[in-house]
JSON list of C-alpha atoms in Angstrom, two decimals:
[
{"chain": "A", "resi": 1269, "resn": "UNK", "atom": "CA", "xyz": [0.00, 0.00, 0.00]},
{"chain": "A", "resi": 1270, "resn": "UNK", "atom": "CA", "xyz": [1.46, 3.32, -1.10]},
{"chain": "A", "resi": 1271, "resn": "UNK", "atom": "CA", "xyz": [-1.29, 5.69, 0.08]},
{"chain": "A", "resi": 1272, "resn": "UNK", "atom": "CA", "xyz": [-4.96, 5.90, 1.07]},
{"chain": "A", "resi": 1273, "resn": "UNK", "atom": "CA", "xyz": [-7.79, 8.39, 1.47]},
{"chain": "A", "resi": 1274, "resn": "UNK", "atom": "CA", "xyz": [-11.25, 8.32, 3.03]},
{"chain": "A", "resi": 1275, "resn": "UNK", "atom": "CA", "xyz": [-14.55, 9.28, 1.43]},
{"chain": "A", "resi": 1276, "resn": "UNK", "atom": "CA", "xyz": [-16.04, 12.48, 2.90]},
{"chain": "A", "resi": 1277, "resn": "UNK", "atom": "CA", "xyz": [-18.44, 10.50, 5.10]},
{"chain": "A", "resi": 1278, "resn": "UNK", "atom": "CA", "xyz": [-15.64, 8.23, 6.32]},
{"chain": "A", "resi": 1279, "resn": "UNK", "atom": "CA", "xyz": [-17.47, 5.11, 5.18]},
{"chain": "A", "resi": 1280, "resn": "UNK", "atom": "CA", "xyz": [-15.06, 4.09, 2.42]},
{"chain": "A", "resi": 1281, "resn": "UNK", "atom": "CA", "xyz": [-11.32, 3.88, 2.04]},
{"chain": "A", "resi": 1282, "resn": "UNK", "atom": "CA", "xyz": [-9.51, 4.35, -1.32]},
{"chain": "A", "resi": 1283, "resn": "UNK", "atom": "CA", "xyz": [-6.25, 2.37, -1.32]},
{"chain": "A", "resi": 1284, "resn": "UNK", "atom": "CA", "xyz": [-3.41, 3.07, -3.77]},
{"chain": "A", "resi": 1285, "resn": "UNK", "atom": "CA", "xyz": [-1.00, 0.19, -4.45]},
{"chain": "A", "resi": 1286, "resn": "UNK", "atom": "CA", "xyz": [1.21, -1.52, -7.07]},
{"chain": "A", "resi": 1287, "resn": "UNK", "atom": "CA", "xyz": [2.68, 1.84, -8.08]},
{"chain": "A", "resi": 1288, "resn": "UNK", "atom": "CA", "xyz": [4.79, 2.71, -11.11]},
{"chain": "A", "resi": 1289, "resn": "UNK", "atom": "CA", "xyz": [7.02, 5.70, -11.70]},
{"chain": "A", "resi": 1290, "resn": "UNK", "atom": "CA", "xyz": [6.03, 8.48, -14.13]},
{"chain": "A", "resi": 1291, "resn": "UNK", "atom": "CA", "xyz": [8.76, 11.09, -14.53]},
{"chain": "A", "resi": 1292, "resn": "UNK", "atom": "CA", "xyz": [9.94, 11.61, -10.94]},
{"chain": "A", "resi": 1293, "resn": "UNK", "atom": "CA", "xyz": [7.06, 10.26, -8.85]},
{"chain": "A", "resi": 1294, "resn": "UNK", "atom": "CA", "xyz": [5.10, 7.04, -8.52]},
{"chain": "A", "resi": 1295, "resn": "UNK", "atom": "CA", "xyz": [1.79, 8.30, -9.90]},
{"chain": "A", "resi": 1296, "resn": "UNK", "atom": "CA", "xyz": [0.45, 5.22, -11.72]},
{"chain": "A", "resi": 1297, "resn": "UNK", "atom": "CA", "xyz": [-0.91, 2.22, -9.91]},
{"chain": "A", "resi": 1298, "resn": "UNK", "atom": "CA", "xyz": [-3.94, 0.21, -8.90]},
{"chain": "A", "resi": 1299, "resn": "UNK", "atom": "CA", "xyz": [-6.76, 1.43, -6.67]},
{"chain": "A", "resi": 1300, "resn": "UNK", "atom": "CA", "xyz": [-9.07, -0.49, -4.39]},
{"chain": "A", "resi": 1301, "resn": "UNK", "atom": "CA", "xyz": [-12.11, 0.65, -2.41]},
{"chain": "A", "resi": 1302, "resn": "UNK", "atom": "CA", "xyz": [-12.76, -0.82, 1.01]},
{"chain": "A", "resi": 1303, "resn": "UNK", "atom": "CA", "xyz": [-16.33, -0.30, 2.19]},
{"chain": "A", "resi": 1304, "resn": "UNK", "atom": "CA", "xyz": [-15.95, -0.16, 5.96]},
{"chain": "A", "resi": 1305, "resn": "UNK", "atom": "CA", "xyz": [-19.59, -0.92, 6.82]},
{"chain": "A", "resi": 1306, "resn": "UNK", "atom": "CA", "xyz": [-19.97, -3.79, 4.35]},
{"chain": "A", "resi": 1307, "resn": "UNK", "atom": "CA", "xyz": [-16.39, -5.03, 4.89]},
{"chain": "A", "resi": 1308, "resn": "UNK", "atom": "CA", "xyz": [-15.86, -5.50, 1.16]},
{"chain": "A", "resi": 1309, "resn": "UNK", "atom": "CA", "xyz": [-12.99, -4.76, -1.23]},
{"chain": "A", "resi": 1310, "resn": "UNK", "atom": "CA", "xyz": [-13.44, -3.95, -4.90]},
{"chain": "A", "resi": 1311, "resn": "UNK", "atom": "CA", "xyz": [-10.84, -2.99, -7.47]},
{"chain": "A", "resi": 1312, "resn": "UNK", "atom": "CA", "xyz": [-11.40, 0.30, -9.27]},
{"chain": "A", "resi": 1313, "resn": "UNK", "atom": "CA", "xyz": [-10.72, 0.32, -13.02]},
{"chain": "A", "resi": 1314, "resn": "UNK", "atom": "CA", "xyz": [-10.28, -3.44, -13.20]},
{"chain": "A", "resi": 1315, "resn": "UNK", "atom": "CA", "xyz": [-10.99, -3.30, -16.96]},
{"chain": "A", "resi": 1316, "resn": "UNK", "atom": "CA", "xyz": [-8.01, -0.95, -17.46]},
{"chain": "A", "resi": 1317, "resn": "UNK", "atom": "CA", "xyz": [-4.40, -2.21, -17.79]},
{"chain": "A", "resi": 1318, "resn": "UNK", "atom": "CA", "xyz": [-2.62, -3.06, -14.52]},
{"chain": "A", "resi": 1319, "resn": "UNK", "atom": "CA", "xyz": [-0.97, -0.11, -12.78]},
{"chain": "A", "resi": 1320, "resn": "UNK", "atom": "CA", "xyz": [-2.40, 2.37, -15.30]},
{"chain": "A", "resi": 1321, "resn": "UNK", "atom": "CA", "xyz": [-4.70, 4.41, -13.05]},
{"chain": "A", "resi": 1322, "resn": "UNK", "atom": "CA", "xyz": [-3.67, 7.85, -11.83]},
{"chain": "A", "resi": 1323, "resn": "UNK", "atom": "CA", "xyz": [-5.02, 10.30, -9.23]},
{"chain": "A", "resi": 1324, "resn": "UNK", "atom": "CA", "xyz": [-8.18, 8.43, -8.24]},
{"chain": "A", "resi": 1325, "resn": "UNK", "atom": "CA", "xyz": [-10.52, 10.29, -5.93]},
{"chain": "A", "resi": 1326, "resn": "UNK", "atom": "CA", "xyz": [-13.97, 9.84, -4.44]},
{"chain": "A", "resi": 1327, "resn": "UNK", "atom": "CA", "xyz": [-16.93, 11.91, -5.62]},
{"chain": "A", "resi": 1328, "resn": "UNK", "atom": "CA", "xyz": [-18.29, 14.28, -2.96]},
{"chain": "A", "resi": 1329, "resn": "UNK", "atom": "CA", "xyz": [-21.04, 11.78, -2.05]},
{"chain": "A", "resi": 1330, "resn": "UNK", "atom": "CA", "xyz": [-18.66, 8.79, -2.09]},
{"chain": "A", "resi": 1331, "resn": "UNK", "atom": "CA", "xyz": [-20.69, 6.84, -4.65]},
{"chain": "A", "resi": 1332, "resn": "UNK", "atom": "CA", "xyz": [-18.17, 7.13, -7.51]},
{"chain": "A", "resi": 1333, "resn": "UNK", "atom": "CA", "xyz": [-14.45, 7.33, -8.16]},
{"chain": "A", "resi": 1334, "resn": "UNK", "atom": "CA", "xyz": [-12.84, 9.41, -10.90]},
{"chain": "A", "resi": 1335, "resn": "UNK", "atom": "CA", "xyz": [-9.39, 8.58, -12.26]},
{"chain": "A", "resi": 1336, "resn": "UNK", "atom": "CA", "xyz": [-7.20, 8.90, -15.32]},
{"chain": "A", "resi": 1337, "resn": "UNK", "atom": "CA", "xyz": [-5.88, 6.00, -17.37]},
{"chain": "A", "resi": 1338, "resn": "UNK", "atom": "CA", "xyz": [-4.03, 6.12, -20.67]},
{"chain": "A", "resi": 1339, "resn": "UNK", "atom": "CA", "xyz": [-4.55, 9.90, -20.94]},
{"chain": "A", "resi": 1340, "resn": "UNK", "atom": "CA", "xyz": [-8.33, 9.83, -20.43]},
{"chain": "A", "resi": 1341, "resn": "UNK", "atom": "CA", "xyz": [-10.58, 10.66, -17.47]},
{"chain": "A", "resi": 1342, "resn": "UNK", "atom": "CA", "xyz": [-13.00, 7.99, -16.22]},
{"chain": "A", "resi": 1343, "resn": "UNK", "atom": "CA", "xyz": [-15.77, 7.92, -13.63]},
{"chain": "A", "resi": 1344, "resn": "UNK", "atom": "CA", "xyz": [-16.73, 4.60, -12.07]},
{"chain": "A", "resi": 1345, "resn": "UNK", "atom": "CA", "xyz": [-19.97, 3.99, -10.20]},
{"chain": "A", "resi": 1346, "resn": "UNK", "atom": "CA", "xyz": [-19.08, 1.98, -7.11]},
{"chain": "A", "resi": 1347, "resn": "UNK", "atom": "CA", "xyz": [-22.44, 0.22, -6.75]},
{"chain": "A", "resi": 1348, "resn": "UNK", "atom": "CA", "xyz": [-22.60, -1.09, -10.33]},
{"chain": "A", "resi": 1349, "resn": "UNK", "atom": "CA", "xyz": [-18.89, -1.18, -11.22]},
{"chain": "A", "resi": 1350, "resn": "UNK", "atom": "CA", "xyz": [-19.70, 0.58, -14.50]},
{"chain": "A", "resi": 1351, "resn": "UNK", "atom": "CA", "xyz": [-17.00, 2.98, -15.72]},
{"chain": "A", "resi": 1352, "resn": "UNK", "atom": "CA", "xyz": [-17.61, 5.79, -18.17]},
{"chain": "A", "resi": 1353, "resn": "UNK", "atom": "CA", "xyz": [-14.87, 7.48, -20.19]},
{"chain": "A", "resi": 1354, "resn": "UNK", "atom": "CA", "xyz": [-15.45, 11.25, -20.11]},
{"chain": "A", "resi": 1355, "resn": "UNK", "atom": "CA", "xyz": [-12.71, 12.29, -22.53]},
{"chain": "A", "resi": 1356, "resn": "UNK", "atom": "CA", "xyz": [-11.07, 11.09, -25.73]},
{"chain": "A", "resi": 1357, "resn": "UNK", "atom": "CA", "xyz": [-7.54, 11.50, -27.01]},
{"chain": "A", "resi": 1358, "resn": "UNK", "atom": "CA", "xyz": [-8.71, 10.49, -30.51]},
{"chain": "A", "resi": 1359, "resn": "UNK", "atom": "CA", "xyz": [-5.64, 8.22, -30.61]},
{"chain": "A", "resi": 1360, "resn": "UNK", "atom": "CA", "xyz": [-3.35, 11.24, -30.35]},
{"chain": "A", "resi": 1361, "resn": "UNK", "atom": "CA", "xyz": [-0.19, 10.89, -28.26]},
{"chain": "A", "resi": 1362, "resn": "UNK", "atom": "CA", "xyz": [-0.15, 14.70, -27.97]},
{"chain": "A", "resi": 1363, "resn": "UNK", "atom": "CA", "xyz": [-3.42, 15.07, -26.05]},
{"chain": "A", "resi": 1364, "resn": "UNK", "atom": "CA", "xyz": [-3.29, 14.44, -22.31]},
{"chain": "A", "resi": 1365, "resn": "UNK", "atom": "CA", "xyz": [-6.56, 14.51, -20.32]},
{"chain": "A", "resi": 1366, "resn": "UNK", "atom": "CA", "xyz": [-6.65, 14.71, -16.53]},
{"chain": "A", "resi": 1367, "resn": "UNK", "atom": "CA", "xyz": [-2.92, 14.97, -15.95]},
{"chain": "A", "resi": 1368, "resn": "UNK", "atom": "CA", "xyz": [0.03, 17.07, -17.07]},
{"chain": "A", "resi": 1369, "resn": "UNK", "atom": "CA", "xyz": [3.28, 16.49, -18.91]},
{"chain": "A", "resi": 1370, "resn": "UNK", "atom": "CA", "xyz": [6.72, 16.65, -17.31]},
{"chain": "A", "resi": 1371, "resn": "UNK", "atom": "CA", "xyz": [7.13, 20.43, -17.67]},
{"chain": "A", "resi": 1372, "resn": "UNK", "atom": "CA", "xyz": [4.15, 21.13, -15.39]},
{"chain": "A", "resi": 1373, "resn": "UNK", "atom": "CA", "xyz": [5.44, 18.61, -12.87]},
{"chain": "A", "resi": 1374, "resn": "UNK", "atom": "CA", "xyz": [8.95, 20.00, -12.88]},
{"chain": "A", "resi": 1375, "resn": "UNK", "atom": "CA", "xyz": [8.29, 23.74, -13.09]},
{"chain": "A", "resi": 1376, "resn": "UNK", "atom": "CA", "xyz": [4.87, 24.19, -11.44]},
{"chain": "A", "resi": 1377, "resn": "UNK", "atom": "CA", "xyz": [4.59, 21.09, -9.20]},
{"chain": "A", "resi": 1378, "resn": "UNK", "atom": "CA", "xyz": [1.34, 20.11, -11.00]},
{"chain": "A", "resi": 1379, "resn": "UNK", "atom": "CA", "xyz": [0.52, 16.46, -11.65]},
{"chain": "A", "resi": 1380, "resn": "UNK", "atom": "CA", "xyz": [-3.19, 16.00, -11.07]},
{"chain": "A", "resi": 1381, "resn": "UNK", "atom": "CA", "xyz": [-5.31, 17.78, -13.71]},
{"chain": "A", "resi": 1382, "resn": "UNK", "atom": "CA", "xyz": [-8.92, 17.17, -12.65]},
{"chain": "A", "resi": 1383, "resn": "UNK", "atom": "CA", "xyz": [-11.21, 17.82, -9.68]},
{"chain": "A", "resi": 1384, "resn": "UNK", "atom": "CA", "xyz": [-14.69, 16.87, -8.53]},
{"chain": "A", "resi": 1385, "resn": "UNK", "atom": "CA", "xyz": [-17.31, 19.55, -8.08]},
{"chain": "A", "resi": 1386, "resn": "UNK", "atom": "CA", "xyz": [-20.83, 18.85, -6.75]},
{"chain": "A", "resi": 1387, "resn": "UNK", "atom": "CA", "xyz": [-22.16, 18.39, -10.33]},
{"chain": "A", "resi": 1388, "resn": "UNK", "atom": "CA", "xyz": [-19.19, 17.54, -12.54]},
{"chain": "A", "resi": 1389, "resn": "UNK", "atom": "CA", "xyz": [-15.63, 16.42, -13.01]},
{"chain": "A", "resi": 1390, "resn": "UNK", "atom": "CA", "xyz": [-13.52, 19.34, -14.17]},
{"chain": "A", "resi": 1391, "resn": "UNK", "atom": "CA", "xyz": [-10.43, 18.49, -16.24]},
{"chain": "A", "resi": 1392, "resn": "UNK", "atom": "CA", "xyz": [-7.65, 20.66, -17.49]},
{"chain": "A", "resi": 1393, "resn": "UNK", "atom": "CA", "xyz": [-6.74, 19.82, -21.08]},
{"chain": "A", "resi": 1394, "resn": "UNK", "atom": "CA", "xyz": [-3.21, 21.18, -20.89]},
{"chain": "A", "resi": 1395, "resn": "UNK", "atom": "CA", "xyz": [-4.37, 24.45, -22.49]},
{"chain": "A", "resi": 1396, "resn": "UNK", "atom": "CA", "xyz": [-4.78, 27.70, -20.61]},
{"chain": "A", "resi": 1397, "resn": "UNK", "atom": "CA", "xyz": [-8.47, 27.27, -19.68]},
{"chain": "A", "resi": 1398, "resn": "UNK", "atom": "CA", "xyz": [-10.16, 24.43, -17.79]},
{"chain": "A", "resi": 1399, "resn": "UNK", "atom": "CA", "xyz": [-13.05, 22.74, -19.57]},
{"chain": "A", "resi": 1400, "resn": "UNK", "atom": "CA", "xyz": [-16.02, 20.78, -18.28]},
{"chain": "A", "resi": 1401, "resn": "UNK", "atom": "CA", "xyz": [-15.42, 17.16, -19.22]},
{"chain": "A", "resi": 1402, "resn": "UNK", "atom": "CA", "xyz": [-18.83, 15.81, -18.39]},
{"chain": "A", "resi": 1403, "resn": "UNK", "atom": "CA", "xyz": [-21.80, 16.32, -16.12]},
{"chain": "A", "resi": 1404, "resn": "UNK", "atom": "CA", "xyz": [-22.43, 13.60, -13.60]},
{"chain": "A", "resi": 1405, "resn": "UNK", "atom": "CA", "xyz": [-25.86, 13.50, -11.92]},
{"chain": "A", "resi": 1406, "resn": "UNK", "atom": "CA", "xyz": [-25.66, 13.72, -8.14]}
]
């Protein structure tokens, strides 16, 4: 286990493990959710390649987890296990969604390029203005 965080209500634990280095820091890995009340574990992004998830975080209500994988932003519903891709690189190696390239990491100490709000996941595309990646019903 490399790191962990709790949902806002304290009922779930997001566990970060099996990490891989990207530039200078271990920012790729696998994530698991432990539901404290139900005493169950479930892997987040299990359909994605091993150790490919980055910057996973709970939604404000704790029912979903957003993360990046292979330069796209995903939201996974924890009750159904269904993941939805909110962005598309259109097979371009130049487009990076939800994270930053090495210059931002080195010069500005920025790695994580998306945040939850009460109604949406906001992602920075690497351009000067943030854009709304997708509305998620709350």
